[in-house]
């Protein structure tokens, strides 16, 4: 079991380290990493999401049942709790609070979930992977973009009104991002009973499959240019992501009386480390880049132990 986790996470760690070495050798700068990130955000990731959601059977989207409730509660509920605590308890800006909420509540299911969950649970892993991917890309990422846009608007000199005075404008700008409207369009097509022909699916995934590698490589460059930091804020986020989140999910599943198989699926899904989208958005909006890169680094490295622990605990 631990071997499958290492096999799934080792490519992520190696790619991050390659990006770090590339930055150390001055092959790429932080500005060039931002260009790689822009390619991912505008083209590779939207194509990957569009093709991935369209390949999800309609029945799986509509009949996820208790697993849908537990994972939704874990991802959306924790996003709201972390956002509120970061903003009002720790007095972070709304943009940083949104990034923290995304980093803690959003597992890297598209990159880590497929090899880890697929190896452990087999074909049934398609359900939690689809649920988590849809929640992240249809709820968490759009909401984070709205809040980042609001924070950027508030920081502009001479702003005539508070950032929250025109929320519809922020929603409109966020919805113009390909990473938002592409999965939304795909979801509507799936609900309408339409699917993507295999020929076109290959055409979209050719570039889309580069998302994970390019994003992690760029994140490695950012890790060097920003330098990984081990602050109290970073450690709180790492503990919340790798330990508190799956533990709360486990408790919720037990209270609801889920079967042992569904409980393990939901817990392991939430134990997956932070998604690189948090770093990508931090770079794009130049907000808490070093902090988000550090959270990504430590959650990924330590997940080898924490995820393995939760897999062992939920299997006994």
Short mmCIF file of C-alpha atoms in Angstrom, two decimals:
data_model
loop_
_atom_site.label_atom_id
_atom_site.label_comp_id
_atom_site.label_asym_id
_atom_site.label_seq_id
_atom_site.Cartn_x
_atom_site.Cartn_y
_atom_site.Cartn_z
CA UNK A 1 0.00 0.00 0.00
CA UNK A 2 2.76 2.44 0.94
CA UNK A 3 4.57 1.52 -2.27
CA UNK A 4 1.64 2.71 -4.39
CA UNK A 5 1.61 6.05 -2.55
CA UNK A 6 5.33 6.55 -3.09
CA UNK A 7 4.99 5.60 -6.77
CA UNK A 8 2.22 8.17 -7.17
CA UNK A 9 3.92 10.99 -5.25
CA UNK A 10 7.52 10.46 -6.34
CA UNK A 11 6.98 11.93 -9.86
CA UNK A 12 5.47 15.04 -8.26
CA UNK A 13 8.41 15.46 -5.90
CA UNK A 14 10.95 14.82 -8.68
CA UNK A 15 9.27 17.35 -11.00
CA UNK A 16 9.22 19.96 -8.25
CA UNK A 17 12.90 19.32 -7.58
CA UNK A 18 13.74 19.55 -11.30
CA UNK A 19 12.06 22.94 -11.41
CA UNK A 20 13.97 23.96 -8.29
CA UNK A 21 17.27 22.87 -9.88
CA UNK A 22 16.38 24.73 -13.09
CA UNK A 23 15.90 27.88 -11.04
CA UNK A 24 19.13 27.25 -9.13
CA UNK A 25 21.06 26.88 -12.40
CA UNK A 26 19.43 30.10 -13.67
CA UNK A 27 17.90 28.20 -16.61
CA UNK A 28 14.57 29.83 -15.79
CA UNK A 29 13.67 32.90 -13.79
CA UNK A 30 10.61 33.62 -11.70
CA UNK A 31 9.20 35.75 -14.53
CA UNK A 32 9.64 32.89 -16.99
CA UNK A 33 7.89 30.56 -14.55
CA UNK A 34 4.98 33.01 -14.61
CA UNK A 35 4.88 32.63 -18.42
CA UNK A 36 4.74 28.84 -18.09
CA UNK A 37 2.01 29.29 -15.53
CA UNK A 38 0.06 31.54 -17.91
CA UNK A 39 0.17 28.86 -20.61
CA UNK A 40 -1.19 26.32 -18.14
CA UNK A 41 -3.98 28.61 -16.91
CA UNK A 42 -5.12 29.81 -20.35
CA UNK A 43 -4.74 26.63 -22.39
CA UNK A 44 -3.46 23.39 -20.85
CA UNK A 45 -5.58 23.26 -17.68
CA UNK A 46 -8.87 24.39 -19.30
CA UNK A 47 -8.41 21.78 -22.06
CA UNK A 48 -7.60 19.11 -19.49
CA UNK A 49 -10.68 19.96 -17.42
CA UNK A 50 -12.98 20.18 -20.43
CA UNK A 51 -11.92 16.79 -21.79
CA UNK A 52 -11.85 15.17 -18.35
CA UNK A 53 -15.34 16.27 -17.32
CA UNK A 54 -16.83 15.34 -20.68
CA UNK A 55 -15.39 11.85 -20.31
CA UNK A 56 -17.16 11.42 -16.93
CA UNK A 57 -20.36 9.34 -17.36
CA UNK A 58 -23.54 11.27 -16.64
CA UNK A 59 -24.73 8.59 -14.20
CA UNK A 60 -21.62 9.04 -12.07
CA UNK A 61 -22.22 12.78 -11.87
CA UNK A 62 -25.87 12.39 -10.86
CA UNK A 63 -25.75 9.33 -8.57
CA UNK A 64 -22.72 9.80 -6.33
CA UNK A 65 -24.89 9.63 -3.19
CA UNK A 66 -23.38 9.73 0.31
CA UNK A 67 -19.84 10.06 -1.04
CA UNK A 68 -20.87 13.26 -2.79
CA UNK A 69 -22.22 14.68 0.46
CA UNK A 70 -19.16 13.84 2.57
CA UNK A 71 -16.60 15.12 0.05
CA UNK A 72 -18.71 18.22 -0.67
CA UNK A 73 -19.00 18.97 3.03
CA UNK A 74 -15.27 18.46 3.45
CA UNK A 75 -14.19 20.65 0.53
CA UNK A 76 -16.81 23.41 0.56
CA UNK A 77 -17.33 23.49 4.33
CA UNK A 78 -13.62 23.64 5.09
CA UNK A 79 -13.14 26.32 2.43
CA UNK A 80 -15.69 28.53 4.18
CA UNK A 81 -14.26 27.85 7.66
CA UNK A 82 -10.64 28.52 6.64
CA UNK A 83 -11.65 31.63 4.69
CA UNK A 84 -13.49 33.05 7.69
CA UNK A 85 -10.75 32.19 10.20
CA UNK A 86 -7.97 33.55 8.00
CA UNK A 87 -9.83 36.78 7.25
CA UNK A 88 -11.32 37.61 10.65
CA UNK A 89 -9.23 35.66 13.18
CA UNK A 90 -5.77 36.11 11.64
CA UNK A 91 -6.63 39.35 9.78
CA UNK A 92 -5.22 38.32 6.39
CA UNK A 93 -6.32 40.13 3.24
CA UNK A 94 -9.26 38.58 1.41
CA UNK A 95 -6.97 37.46 -1.43
CA UNK A 96 -4.53 35.66 0.87
CA UNK A 97 -7.43 34.19 2.87
CA UNK A 98 -8.95 32.80 -0.34
CA UNK A 99 -5.63 31.22 -1.36
CA UNK A 100 -5.22 29.67 2.09
CA UNK A 101 -8.74 28.27 1.92
CA UNK A 102 -8.05 26.77 -1.51
CA UNK A 103 -4.69 25.33 -0.43
CA UNK A 104 -6.18 23.63 2.65
CA UNK A 105 -9.53 22.46 1.25
CA UNK A 106 -8.47 21.57 -2.31
CA UNK A 107 -6.72 18.18 -2.82
CA UNK A 108 -4.60 17.59 -5.93
CA UNK A 109 -7.04 14.99 -7.23
CA UNK A 110 -6.37 15.48 -10.98
CA UNK A 111 -2.64 14.85 -10.49
CA UNK A 112 -2.37 12.56 -7.45
CA UNK A 113 -5.86 11.09 -7.18
CA UNK A 114 -5.79 9.03 -10.36
CA UNK A 115 -2.70 6.93 -9.54
CA UNK A 116 -3.30 6.68 -5.77
CA UNK A 117 -7.08 6.16 -5.65
CA UNK A 118 -7.07 4.09 -8.84
CA UNK A 119 -4.48 1.70 -7.46
CA UNK A 120 -6.23 1.30 -4.10
CA UNK A 121 -9.92 1.23 -5.09
CA UNK A 122 -9.89 0.24 -8.76
CA UNK A 123 -12.68 1.38 -11.11
CA UNK A 124 -14.81 2.75 -8.25
CA UNK A 125 -12.21 5.48 -7.72
CA UNK A 126 -13.69 7.33 -10.70
CA UNK A 127 -16.52 8.55 -8.44
CA UNK A 128 -14.50 10.42 -5.77
CA UNK A 129 -12.09 11.69 -8.42
CA UNK A 130 -14.97 13.12 -10.46
CA UNK A 131 -16.65 14.64 -7.38
CA UNK A 132 -13.50 16.34 -6.07
CA UNK A 133 -12.47 17.57 -9.52
CA UNK A 134 -15.89 19.08 -10.21
CA UNK A 135 -16.11 20.73 -6.78
CA UNK A 136 -12.67 22.27 -7.12
CA UNK A 137 -13.12 23.56 -10.65
CA UNK A 138 -16.76 24.59 -10.48
CA UNK A 139 -16.89 26.02 -6.94
CA UNK A 140 -13.52 26.55 -5.25
CA UNK A 141 -11.48 27.94 -8.15
CA UNK A 142 -14.20 30.34 -9.41
CA UNK A 143 -14.85 31.62 -5.87
CA UNK A 144 -11.11 32.10 -5.30
CA UNK A 145 -10.83 34.01 -8.57
CA UNK A 146 -13.71 36.27 -7.55
CA UNK A 147 -12.06 37.04 -4.20
CA UNK A 148 -8.63 37.57 -5.79
CA UNK A 149 -10.18 39.95 -8.31
CA UNK A 150 -11.89 41.79 -5.45
CA UNK A 151 -8.60 42.05 -3.56
CA UNK A 152 -6.77 43.31 -6.65
CA UNK A 153 -9.50 45.90 -7.27
CA UNK A 154 -9.29 47.08 -3.66
CA UNK A 155 -5.54 47.53 -3.99
CA UNK A 156 -5.76 49.83 -7.00
CA UNK A 157 -5.02 53.49 -6.20
CA UNK A 158 -7.98 55.84 -6.36
CA UNK A 159 -10.62 53.15 -6.15
CA UNK A 160 -13.95 54.88 -5.78
CA UNK A 161 -15.75 52.12 -3.90
CA UNK A 162 -15.07 49.11 -1.69
CA UNK A 163 -14.07 45.88 -3.40
CA UNK A 164 -17.27 44.15 -2.38
CA UNK A 165 -19.52 46.89 -3.77
CA UNK A 166 -19.67 45.37 -7.23
CA UNK A 167 -19.58 41.62 -6.70
CA UNK A 168 -21.36 41.00 -10.01
CA UNK A 169 -18.49 42.69 -11.79
CA UNK A 170 -15.99 40.41 -10.05
CA UNK A 171 -18.08 37.35 -10.91
CA UNK A 172 -18.26 38.49 -14.53
CA UNK A 173 -14.48 38.93 -14.77
CA UNK A 174 -13.83 35.59 -13.09
CA UNK A 175 -16.22 33.80 -15.45
CA UNK A 176 -14.19 35.06 -18.42
CA UNK A 177 -11.25 32.95 -17.25
CA UNK A 178 -10.95 29.76 -19.37
CA UNK A 179 -10.29 27.74 -16.22
CA UNK A 180 -13.81 28.69 -15.05
CA UNK A 181 -16.00 28.60 -18.15
CA UNK A 182 -14.40 25.50 -19.72
CA UNK A 183 -15.44 23.06 -16.95
CA UNK A 184 -18.82 24.79 -16.61
CA UNK A 185 -19.47 24.26 -20.31
CA UNK A 186 -18.34 20.65 -20.02
CA UNK A 187 -20.69 20.03 -17.07
CA UNK A 188 -23.66 21.42 -18.98
CA UNK A 189 -22.84 19.18 -21.94
CA UNK A 190 -22.57 16.12 -19.67
CA UNK A 191 -25.92 16.90 -18.02
CA UNK A 192 -27.42 17.26 -21.50
CA UNK A 193 -26.29 13.73 -22.27
CA UNK A 194 -23.55 14.71 -24.71
CA UNK A 195 -20.08 13.20 -24.75
CA UNK A 196 -16.80 13.96 -26.46
CA UNK A 197 -15.91 11.72 -29.43
CA UNK A 198 -12.70 9.80 -28.85
CA UNK A 199 -11.03 11.50 -31.83
CA UNK A 200 -11.58 14.99 -30.42
CA UNK A 201 -10.75 13.87 -26.89
CA UNK A 202 -7.23 12.96 -27.98
CA UNK A 203 -6.87 16.32 -29.70
CA UNK A 204 -7.73 18.19 -26.50
CA UNK A 205 -5.75 16.04 -24.08
CA UNK A 206 -2.47 16.27 -26.05
CA UNK A 207 -1.85 19.73 -24.60
CA UNK A 208 -4.07 19.19 -21.57
CA UNK A 209 -1.93 16.32 -20.29
CA UNK A 210 1.00 18.71 -19.93
CA UNK A 211 -0.86 20.53 -17.13
CA UNK A 212 0.54 18.61 -14.18
CA UNK A 213 4.15 18.46 -15.34
CA UNK A 214 4.42 22.06 -16.49
CA UNK A 215 2.58 23.42 -13.45
CA UNK A 216 4.76 21.46 -11.03
CA UNK A 217 7.96 22.38 -12.91
CA UNK A 218 6.97 26.05 -12.77
CA UNK A 219 6.15 25.63 -9.09
CA UNK A 220 9.66 24.26 -8.53
CA UNK A 221 11.15 27.36 -10.15
CA UNK A 222 8.94 29.48 -7.92
CA UNK A 223 10.10 27.50 -4.88
CA UNK A 224 13.67 28.57 -5.66
CA UNK A 225 12.87 32.16 -6.60
CA UNK A 226 10.63 32.66 -3.54
CA UNK A 227 12.60 30.30 -1.27
CA UNK A 228 10.66 27.77 0.79
CA UNK A 229 9.84 29.14 4.20
CA UNK A 230 8.78 27.32 7.36
CA UNK A 231 6.64 29.86 9.19
CA UNK A 232 3.85 29.35 11.69
CA UNK A 233 1.32 30.25 8.97
CA UNK A 234 2.74 27.62 6.62
CA UNK A 235 2.86 24.94 9.31
CA UNK A 236 -0.74 25.66 10.37
CA UNK A 237 -1.84 25.20 6.77
CA UNK A 238 0.17 21.98 6.38
CA UNK A 239 -1.26 20.46 9.57
CA UNK A 240 -4.78 21.51 8.61
CA UNK A 241 -4.44 20.02 5.11
CA UNK A 242 -2.62 16.78 5.85
CA UNK A 243 -4.10 15.86 9.25
CA UNK A 244 -7.15 17.89 10.29
CA UNK A 245 -9.01 17.69 6.96
CA UNK A 246 -8.93 13.88 6.53
CA UNK A 247 -9.54 13.37 10.27
CA UNK A 248 -12.68 15.54 10.21
CA UNK A 249 -13.84 13.76 7.05
CA UNK A 250 -13.32 10.41 8.76
CA UNK A 251 -15.38 11.53 11.74
CA UNK A 252 -18.15 12.81 9.47
CA UNK A 253 -18.27 9.51 7.58
CA UNK A 254 -18.51 7.56 10.84
CA UNK A 255 -21.33 9.78 12.14
CA UNK A 256 -23.25 9.31 8.89
CA UNK A 257 -22.74 5.54 9.02
CA UNK A 258 -20.95 5.15 5.70
CA UNK A 259 -19.59 1.73 4.81
CA UNK A 260 -15.90 1.06 5.44
CA UNK A 261 -15.17 1.22 1.71
CA UNK A 262 -16.88 4.59 1.21
CA UNK A 263 -15.29 5.91 4.41
CA UNK A 264 -11.82 4.99 3.21
CA UNK A 265 -12.47 6.49 -0.23
CA UNK A 266 -13.60 9.81 1.22
CA UNK A 267 -10.79 10.00 3.81
CA UNK A 268 -7.99 9.14 1.37
CA UNK A 269 -9.40 11.64 -1.14
CA UNK A 270 -9.19 14.43 1.43
CA UNK A 271 -5.70 13.28 2.54
CA UNK A 272 -4.27 14.03 -0.92
CA UNK A 273 -1.81 16.98 -0.74
CA UNK A 274 -2.47 20.56 -1.84
CA UNK A 275 -3.28 21.16 -5.50
CA UNK A 276 -0.78 23.23 -7.47
CA UNK A 277 -3.63 25.50 -8.63
CA UNK A 278 -3.15 27.47 -5.39
CA UNK A 279 0.43 28.32 -6.39
CA UNK A 280 -0.61 29.04 -9.98
CA UNK A 281 -3.21 31.57 -8.83
CA UNK A 282 -0.79 33.06 -6.29
CA UNK A 283 1.72 33.69 -9.08
CA UNK A 284 -0.90 35.02 -11.48
CA UNK A 285 -2.16 37.54 -8.91
CA UNK A 286 1.24 38.08 -7.21
CA UNK A 287 -0.26 37.27 -3.82
CA UNK A 288 1.38 35.12 -1.11
CA UNK A 289 3.48 33.31 -3.74
CA UNK A 290 6.19 32.16 -1.33
CA UNK A 291 3.68 31.02 1.28
CA UNK A 292 1.60 29.01 -1.20
CA UNK A 293 4.72 27.44 -2.75
CA UNK A 294 5.90 26.43 0.73
CA UNK A 295 2.51 24.91 1.60
CA UNK A 296 2.57 22.92 -1.66
CA UNK A 297 6.10 21.69 -0.97
CA UNK A 298 5.57 20.57 2.62
CA UNK A 299 2.11 19.03 2.11
CA UNK A 300 3.43 16.99 -0.82
CA UNK A 301 6.57 15.77 0.95
CA UNK A 302 4.80 14.97 4.23
CA UNK A 303 1.78 13.36 2.52
CA UNK A 304 3.88 10.25 1.92
CA UNK A 305 3.62 9.65 5.68
CA UNK A 306 0.24 11.21 6.51
CA UNK A 307 -1.64 9.68 3.58
CA UNK A 308 -0.07 6.31 4.26
CA UNK A 309 -1.13 6.62 7.89
CA UNK A 310 -4.76 7.34 7.02
CA UNK A 311 -4.85 4.50 4.49
CA UNK A 312 -3.57 2.13 7.17
CA UNK A 313 -5.93 3.44 9.86
CA UNK A 314 -9.07 3.31 7.70
CA UNK A 315 -8.28 -0.20 6.49
CA UNK A 316 -8.29 -1.64 10.04
#
